PDB file of C-alpha atoms and ligand atoms in Angstrom:
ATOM      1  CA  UNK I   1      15.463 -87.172 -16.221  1.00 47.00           C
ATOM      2  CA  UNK I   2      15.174 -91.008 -16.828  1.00 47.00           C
ATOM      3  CA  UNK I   3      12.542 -92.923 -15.826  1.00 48.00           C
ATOM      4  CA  UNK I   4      14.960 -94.459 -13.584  1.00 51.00           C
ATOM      5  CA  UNK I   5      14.990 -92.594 -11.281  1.00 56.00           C
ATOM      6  CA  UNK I   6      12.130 -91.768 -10.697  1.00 52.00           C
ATOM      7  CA  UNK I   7       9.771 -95.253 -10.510  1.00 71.00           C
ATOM      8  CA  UNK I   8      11.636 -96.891  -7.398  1.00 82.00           C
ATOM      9  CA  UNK I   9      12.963 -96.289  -3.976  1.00 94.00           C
ATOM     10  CA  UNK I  10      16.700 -94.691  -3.821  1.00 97.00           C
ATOM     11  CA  UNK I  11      18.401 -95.817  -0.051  1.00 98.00           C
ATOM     12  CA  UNK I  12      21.849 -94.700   1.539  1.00 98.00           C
ATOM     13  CA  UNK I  13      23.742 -96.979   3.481  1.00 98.00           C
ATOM     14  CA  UNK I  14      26.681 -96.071   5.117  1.00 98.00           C
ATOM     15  CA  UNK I  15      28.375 -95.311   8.541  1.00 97.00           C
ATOM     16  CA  UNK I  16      27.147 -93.019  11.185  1.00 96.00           C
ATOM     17  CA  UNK I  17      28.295 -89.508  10.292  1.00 94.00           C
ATOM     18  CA  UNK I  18      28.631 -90.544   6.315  1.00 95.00           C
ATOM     19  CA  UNK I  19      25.883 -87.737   5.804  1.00 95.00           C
ATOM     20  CA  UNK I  20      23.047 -90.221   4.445  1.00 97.00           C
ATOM     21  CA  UNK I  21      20.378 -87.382   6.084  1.00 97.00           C
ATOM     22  CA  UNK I  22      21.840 -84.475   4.704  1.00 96.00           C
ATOM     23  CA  UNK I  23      22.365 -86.138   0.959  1.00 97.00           C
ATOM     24  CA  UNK I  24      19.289 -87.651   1.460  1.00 98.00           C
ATOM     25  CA  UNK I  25      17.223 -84.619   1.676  1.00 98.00           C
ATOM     26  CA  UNK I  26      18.796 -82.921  -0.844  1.00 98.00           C
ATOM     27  CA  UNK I  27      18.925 -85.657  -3.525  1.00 98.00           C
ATOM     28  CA  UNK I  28      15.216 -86.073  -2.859  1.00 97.00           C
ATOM     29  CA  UNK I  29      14.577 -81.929  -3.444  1.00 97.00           C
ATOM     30  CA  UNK I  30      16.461 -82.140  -5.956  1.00 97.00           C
ATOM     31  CA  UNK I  31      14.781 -85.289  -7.913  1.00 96.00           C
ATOM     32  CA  UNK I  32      11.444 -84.061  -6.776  1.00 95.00           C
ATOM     33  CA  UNK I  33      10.869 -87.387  -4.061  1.00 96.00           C
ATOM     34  CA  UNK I  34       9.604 -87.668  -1.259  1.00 97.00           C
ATOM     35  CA  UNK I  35      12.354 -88.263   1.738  1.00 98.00           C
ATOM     36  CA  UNK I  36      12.310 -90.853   4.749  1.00 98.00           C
ATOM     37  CA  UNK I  37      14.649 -90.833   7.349  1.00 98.00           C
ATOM     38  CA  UNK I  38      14.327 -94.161   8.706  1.00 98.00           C
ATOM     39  CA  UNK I  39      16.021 -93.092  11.905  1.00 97.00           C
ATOM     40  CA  UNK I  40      13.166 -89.981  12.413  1.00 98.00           C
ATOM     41  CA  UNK I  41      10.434 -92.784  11.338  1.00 98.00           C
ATOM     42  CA  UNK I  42      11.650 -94.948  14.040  1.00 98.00           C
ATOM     43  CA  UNK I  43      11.559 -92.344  16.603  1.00 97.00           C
ATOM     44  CA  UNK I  44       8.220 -90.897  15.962  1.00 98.00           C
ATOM     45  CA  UNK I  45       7.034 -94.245  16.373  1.00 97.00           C
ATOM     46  CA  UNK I  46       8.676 -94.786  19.815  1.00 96.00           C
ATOM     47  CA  UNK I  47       7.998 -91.252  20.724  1.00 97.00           C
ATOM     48  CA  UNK I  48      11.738 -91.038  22.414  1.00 97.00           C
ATOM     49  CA  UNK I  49      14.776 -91.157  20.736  1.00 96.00           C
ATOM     50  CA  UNK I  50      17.241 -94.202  19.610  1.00 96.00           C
ATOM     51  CA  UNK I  51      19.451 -93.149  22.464  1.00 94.00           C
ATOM     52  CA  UNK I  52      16.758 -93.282  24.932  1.00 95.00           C
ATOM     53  CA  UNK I  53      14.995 -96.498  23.458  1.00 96.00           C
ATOM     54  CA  UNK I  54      18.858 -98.502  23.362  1.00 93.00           C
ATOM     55  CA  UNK I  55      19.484 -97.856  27.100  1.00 93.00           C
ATOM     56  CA  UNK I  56      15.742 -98.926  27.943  1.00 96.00           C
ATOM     57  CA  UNK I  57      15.279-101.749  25.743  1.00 97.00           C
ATOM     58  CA  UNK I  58      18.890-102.790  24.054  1.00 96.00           C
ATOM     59  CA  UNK I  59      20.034-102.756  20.680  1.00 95.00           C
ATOM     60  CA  UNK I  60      18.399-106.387  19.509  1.00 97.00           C
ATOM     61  CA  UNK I  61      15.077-104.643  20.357  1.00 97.00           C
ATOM     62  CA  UNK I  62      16.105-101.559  18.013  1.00 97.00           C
ATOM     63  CA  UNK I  63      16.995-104.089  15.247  1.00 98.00           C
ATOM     64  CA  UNK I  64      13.424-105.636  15.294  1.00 98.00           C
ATOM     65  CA  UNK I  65      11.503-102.050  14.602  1.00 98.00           C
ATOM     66  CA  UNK I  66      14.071-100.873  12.280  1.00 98.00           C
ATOM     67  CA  UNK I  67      13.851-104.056  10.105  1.00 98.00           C
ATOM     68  CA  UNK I  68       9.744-103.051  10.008  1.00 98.00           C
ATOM     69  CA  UNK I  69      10.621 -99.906   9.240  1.00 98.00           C
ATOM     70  CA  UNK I  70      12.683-100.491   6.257  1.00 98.00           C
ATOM     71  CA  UNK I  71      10.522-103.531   5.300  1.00 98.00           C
ATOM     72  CA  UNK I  72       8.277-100.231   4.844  1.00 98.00           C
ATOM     73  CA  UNK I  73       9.623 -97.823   3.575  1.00 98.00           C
ATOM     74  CA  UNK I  74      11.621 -99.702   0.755  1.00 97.00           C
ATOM     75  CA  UNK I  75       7.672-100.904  -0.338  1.00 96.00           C
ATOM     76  CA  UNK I  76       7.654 -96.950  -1.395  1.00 95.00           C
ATOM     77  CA  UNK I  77       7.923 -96.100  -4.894  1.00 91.00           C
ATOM     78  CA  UNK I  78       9.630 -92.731  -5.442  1.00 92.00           C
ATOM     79  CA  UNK I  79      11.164 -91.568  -3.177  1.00 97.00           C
ATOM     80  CA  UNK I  80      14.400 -91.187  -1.102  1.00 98.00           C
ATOM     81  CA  UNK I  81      15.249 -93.132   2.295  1.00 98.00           C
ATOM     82  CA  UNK I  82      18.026 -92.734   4.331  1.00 98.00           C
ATOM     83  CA  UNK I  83      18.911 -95.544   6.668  1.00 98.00           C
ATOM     84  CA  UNK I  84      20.621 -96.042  10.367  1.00 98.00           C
ATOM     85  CA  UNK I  85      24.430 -97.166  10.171  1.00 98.00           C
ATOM     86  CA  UNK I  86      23.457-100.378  11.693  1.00 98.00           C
ATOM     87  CA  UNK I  87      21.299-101.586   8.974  1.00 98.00           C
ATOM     88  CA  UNK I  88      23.182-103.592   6.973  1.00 98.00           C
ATOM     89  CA  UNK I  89      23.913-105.951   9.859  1.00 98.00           C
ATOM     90  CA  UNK I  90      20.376-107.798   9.341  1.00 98.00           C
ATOM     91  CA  UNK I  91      20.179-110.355   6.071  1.00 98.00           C
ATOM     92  CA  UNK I  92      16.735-109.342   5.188  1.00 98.00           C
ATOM     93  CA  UNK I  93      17.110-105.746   5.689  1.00 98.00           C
ATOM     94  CA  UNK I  94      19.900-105.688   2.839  1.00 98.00           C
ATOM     95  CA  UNK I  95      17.924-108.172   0.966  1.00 98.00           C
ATOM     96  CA  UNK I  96      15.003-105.769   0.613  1.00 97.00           C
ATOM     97  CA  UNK I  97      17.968-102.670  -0.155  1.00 97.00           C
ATOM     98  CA  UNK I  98      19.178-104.944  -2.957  1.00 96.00           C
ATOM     99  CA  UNK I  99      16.368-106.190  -4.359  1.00 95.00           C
ATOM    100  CA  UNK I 100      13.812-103.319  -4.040  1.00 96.00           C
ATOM    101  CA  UNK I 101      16.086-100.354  -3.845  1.00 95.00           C
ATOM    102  CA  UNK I 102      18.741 -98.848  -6.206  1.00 96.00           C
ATOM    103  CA  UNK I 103      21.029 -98.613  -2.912  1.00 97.00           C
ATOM    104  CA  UNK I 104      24.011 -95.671  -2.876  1.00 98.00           C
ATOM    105  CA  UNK I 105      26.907 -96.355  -0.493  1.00 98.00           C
ATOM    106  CA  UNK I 106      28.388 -93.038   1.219  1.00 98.00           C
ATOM    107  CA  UNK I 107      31.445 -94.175   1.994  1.00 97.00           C
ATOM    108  CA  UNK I 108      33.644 -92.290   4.358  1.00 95.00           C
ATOM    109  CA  UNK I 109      36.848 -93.365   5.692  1.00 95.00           C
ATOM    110  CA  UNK I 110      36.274 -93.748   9.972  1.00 96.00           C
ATOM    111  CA  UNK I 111      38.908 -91.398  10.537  1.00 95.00           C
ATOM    112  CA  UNK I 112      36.858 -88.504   9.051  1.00 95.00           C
ATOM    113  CA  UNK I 113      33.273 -89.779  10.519  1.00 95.00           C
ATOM    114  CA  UNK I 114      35.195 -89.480  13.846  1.00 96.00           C
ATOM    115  CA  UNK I 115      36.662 -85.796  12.362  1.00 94.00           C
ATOM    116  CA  UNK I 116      32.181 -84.870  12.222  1.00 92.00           C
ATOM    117  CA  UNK I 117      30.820 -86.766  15.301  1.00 93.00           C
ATOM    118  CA  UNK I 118      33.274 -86.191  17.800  1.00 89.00           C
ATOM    119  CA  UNK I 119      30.667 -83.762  19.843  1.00 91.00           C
ATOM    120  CA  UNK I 120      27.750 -85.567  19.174  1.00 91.00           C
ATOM    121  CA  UNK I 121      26.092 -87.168  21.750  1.00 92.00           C
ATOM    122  CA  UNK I 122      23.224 -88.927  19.933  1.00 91.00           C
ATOM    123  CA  UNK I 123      24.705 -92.159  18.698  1.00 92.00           C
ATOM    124  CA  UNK I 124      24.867 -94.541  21.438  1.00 91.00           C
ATOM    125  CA  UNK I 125      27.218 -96.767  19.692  1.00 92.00           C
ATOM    126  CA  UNK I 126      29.830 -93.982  19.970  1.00 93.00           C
ATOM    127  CA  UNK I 127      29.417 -93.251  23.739  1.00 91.00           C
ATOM    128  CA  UNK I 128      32.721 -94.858  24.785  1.00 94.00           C
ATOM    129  CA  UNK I 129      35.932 -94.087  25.456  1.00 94.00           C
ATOM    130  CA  UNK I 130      37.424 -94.566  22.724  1.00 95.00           C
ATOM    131  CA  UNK I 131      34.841 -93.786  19.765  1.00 95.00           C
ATOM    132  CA  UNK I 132      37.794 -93.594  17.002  1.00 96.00           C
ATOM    133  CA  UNK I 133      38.429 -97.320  17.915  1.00 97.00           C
ATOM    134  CA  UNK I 134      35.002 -98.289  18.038  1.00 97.00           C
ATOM    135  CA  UNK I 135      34.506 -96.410  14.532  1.00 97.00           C
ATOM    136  CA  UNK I 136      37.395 -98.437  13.151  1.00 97.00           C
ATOM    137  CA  UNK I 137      35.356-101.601  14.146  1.00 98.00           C
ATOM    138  CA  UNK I 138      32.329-100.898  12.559  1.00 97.00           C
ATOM    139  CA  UNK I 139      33.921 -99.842   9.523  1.00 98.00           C
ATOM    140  CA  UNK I 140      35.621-103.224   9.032  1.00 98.00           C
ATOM    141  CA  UNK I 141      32.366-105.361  10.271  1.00 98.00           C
ATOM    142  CA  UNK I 142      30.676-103.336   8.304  1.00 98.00           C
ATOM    143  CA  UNK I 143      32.177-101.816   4.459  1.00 98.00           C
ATOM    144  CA  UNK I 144      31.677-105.687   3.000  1.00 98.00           C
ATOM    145  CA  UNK I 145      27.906-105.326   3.927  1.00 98.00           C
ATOM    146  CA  UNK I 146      27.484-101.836   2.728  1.00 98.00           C
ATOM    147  CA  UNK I 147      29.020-102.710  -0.442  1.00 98.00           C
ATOM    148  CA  UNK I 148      27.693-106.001  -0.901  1.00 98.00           C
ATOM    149  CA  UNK I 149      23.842-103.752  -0.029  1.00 98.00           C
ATOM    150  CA  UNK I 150      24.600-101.438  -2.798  1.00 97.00           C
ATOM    151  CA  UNK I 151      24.074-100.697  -6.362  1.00 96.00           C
ATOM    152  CA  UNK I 152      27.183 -98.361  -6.085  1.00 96.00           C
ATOM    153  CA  UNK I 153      29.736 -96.479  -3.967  1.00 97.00           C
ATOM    154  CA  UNK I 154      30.022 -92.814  -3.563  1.00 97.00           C
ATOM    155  CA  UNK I 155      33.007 -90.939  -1.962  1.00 94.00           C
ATOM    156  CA  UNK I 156      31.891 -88.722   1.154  1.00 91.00           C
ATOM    157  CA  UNK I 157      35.017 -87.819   2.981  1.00 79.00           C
ATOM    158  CA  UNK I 158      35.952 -84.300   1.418  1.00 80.00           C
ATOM    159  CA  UNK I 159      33.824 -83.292  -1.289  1.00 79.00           C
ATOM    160  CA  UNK I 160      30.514 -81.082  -0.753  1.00 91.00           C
ATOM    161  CA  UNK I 161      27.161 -82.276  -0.358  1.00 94.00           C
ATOM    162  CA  UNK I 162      26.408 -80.625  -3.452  1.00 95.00           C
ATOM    163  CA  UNK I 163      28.996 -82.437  -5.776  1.00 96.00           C
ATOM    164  CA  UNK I 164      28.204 -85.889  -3.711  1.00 96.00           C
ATOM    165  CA  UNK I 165      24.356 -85.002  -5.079  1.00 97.00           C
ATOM    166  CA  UNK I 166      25.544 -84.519  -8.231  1.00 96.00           C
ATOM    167  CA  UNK I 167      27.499 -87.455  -8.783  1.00 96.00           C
ATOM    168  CA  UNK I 168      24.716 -89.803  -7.131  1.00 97.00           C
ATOM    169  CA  UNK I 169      22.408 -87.954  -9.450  1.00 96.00           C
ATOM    170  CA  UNK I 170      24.938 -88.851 -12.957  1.00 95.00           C
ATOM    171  CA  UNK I 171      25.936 -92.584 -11.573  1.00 94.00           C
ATOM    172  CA  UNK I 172      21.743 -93.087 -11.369  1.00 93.00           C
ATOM    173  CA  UNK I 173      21.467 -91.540 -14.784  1.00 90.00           C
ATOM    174  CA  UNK I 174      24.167 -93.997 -15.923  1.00 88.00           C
ATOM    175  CA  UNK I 175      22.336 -96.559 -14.867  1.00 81.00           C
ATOM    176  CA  UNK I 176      24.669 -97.884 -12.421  1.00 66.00           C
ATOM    177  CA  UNK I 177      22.015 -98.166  -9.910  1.00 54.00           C
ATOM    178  CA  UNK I 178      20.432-101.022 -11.883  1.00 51.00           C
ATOM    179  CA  UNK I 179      18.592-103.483  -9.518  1.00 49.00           C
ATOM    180  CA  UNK I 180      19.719-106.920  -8.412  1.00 52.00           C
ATOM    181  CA  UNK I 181      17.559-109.485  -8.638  1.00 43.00           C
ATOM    182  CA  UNK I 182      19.809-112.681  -7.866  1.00 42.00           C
ATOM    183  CA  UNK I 183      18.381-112.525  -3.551  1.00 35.00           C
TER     184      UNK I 183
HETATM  185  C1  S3P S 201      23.358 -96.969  14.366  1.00 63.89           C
HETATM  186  C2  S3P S 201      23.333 -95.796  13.673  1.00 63.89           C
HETATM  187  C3  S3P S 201      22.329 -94.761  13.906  1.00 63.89           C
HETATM  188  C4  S3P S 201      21.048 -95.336  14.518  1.00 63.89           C
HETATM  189  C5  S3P S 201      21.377 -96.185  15.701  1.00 63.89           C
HETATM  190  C6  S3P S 201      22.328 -97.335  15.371  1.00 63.89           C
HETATM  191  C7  S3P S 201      24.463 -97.948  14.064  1.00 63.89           C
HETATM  192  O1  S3P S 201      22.019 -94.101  12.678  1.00 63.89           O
HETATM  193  O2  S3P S 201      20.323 -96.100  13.579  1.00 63.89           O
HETATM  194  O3  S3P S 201      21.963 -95.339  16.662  1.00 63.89           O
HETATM  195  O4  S3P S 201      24.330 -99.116  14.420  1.00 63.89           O
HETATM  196  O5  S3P S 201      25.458 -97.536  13.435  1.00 63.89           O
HETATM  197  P1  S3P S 201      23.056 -93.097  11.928  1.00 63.89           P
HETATM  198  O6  S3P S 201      23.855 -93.921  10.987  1.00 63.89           O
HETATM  199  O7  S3P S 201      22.165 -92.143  11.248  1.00 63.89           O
HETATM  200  O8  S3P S 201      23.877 -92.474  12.992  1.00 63.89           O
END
């Protein structure tokens, strides 16, 4: 293993549902890191969940903590954090992914984050009527900024979070997940 990967902080950006916890984890076992979930951070500090917390205080107010939050945990040298879907939408948050972070995009077409979230009930964003629609919107808003955040892009629509590990684990190795250093 290169020294790579093991002296800074590895994020994942991506859309709700693109598995950024799941990878997370297991990209961080399997590097030997330590793993954030900004999402958990955030809610152990409110001591309610995000769903809770948008209905009571509105999604500007969420913004503020989670730009703390990742102001945080990107200061964290080895280690593995996996972001909220939303996080990208701040300047400074993906100014601190770019800069500090070698930054791995999950992408996944909306179509088959709607195919995994359909049932879940979590993600306030996706409490309307039509959550394939609202999907669809994000995803536009949204694939510039995740791509523009990150060192590279990793497919996450069919393959298994094993071979997504694996080629995360070979594109670092390559040294594709070189930092920027032009913000
Ligand atoms: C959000 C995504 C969520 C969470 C919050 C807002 C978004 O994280 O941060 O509900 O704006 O897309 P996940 O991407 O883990 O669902």
């Amino acid at each position: 293993m290169t020294g790579n990967l093991r002296s800074g902080c590895i994020s994942l950006v991506g859309l709700p549902g693109s598995g950024k916890s799941t990878i997370g984890r297991q990209l961080a076992t399997r590097l030997s890191l330590q793993f954030f979930d900004s999402d958990s951070v955030i809610e152990r500090q409110l001591g309610c969940s995000i769903r809770e917390f948008f209905e009571r205080e509105g999604e500007s107010a969420f913004r503020d903590i989670e730009q703390t939050v990742i102001d945080e945990l990107t200061l964290k040298l080895s280690c593995v954090v996996s972001t909220g879907g939303g996080v990208v939408l701040k300047l400074a948050n993906r100014n601190v992914l770019r800069t500090r972070c070698q930054t791995v995009y999950l992408h996944s077409p909306p179509l088959e984050v709607f195919r995994r979230l359909r049932h879940d009930r979590s993600r306030p964003l996706l409490q309307v009527a039509d959550p394939l629609a609202r999907l669809e919107g994000l995803y536009l808003e949204r694939d510039p900024l995740y791509r523009e955040t990150a060192s590279f892009v990793v497919e996450t629509g069919r393959p298994s979070v094993s071979t997504v590990v694996n080629t995360i684990v070979v594109q670092l190795e390559l040294g594709a997940g070189t930092l920027h250093t032009d913000a």
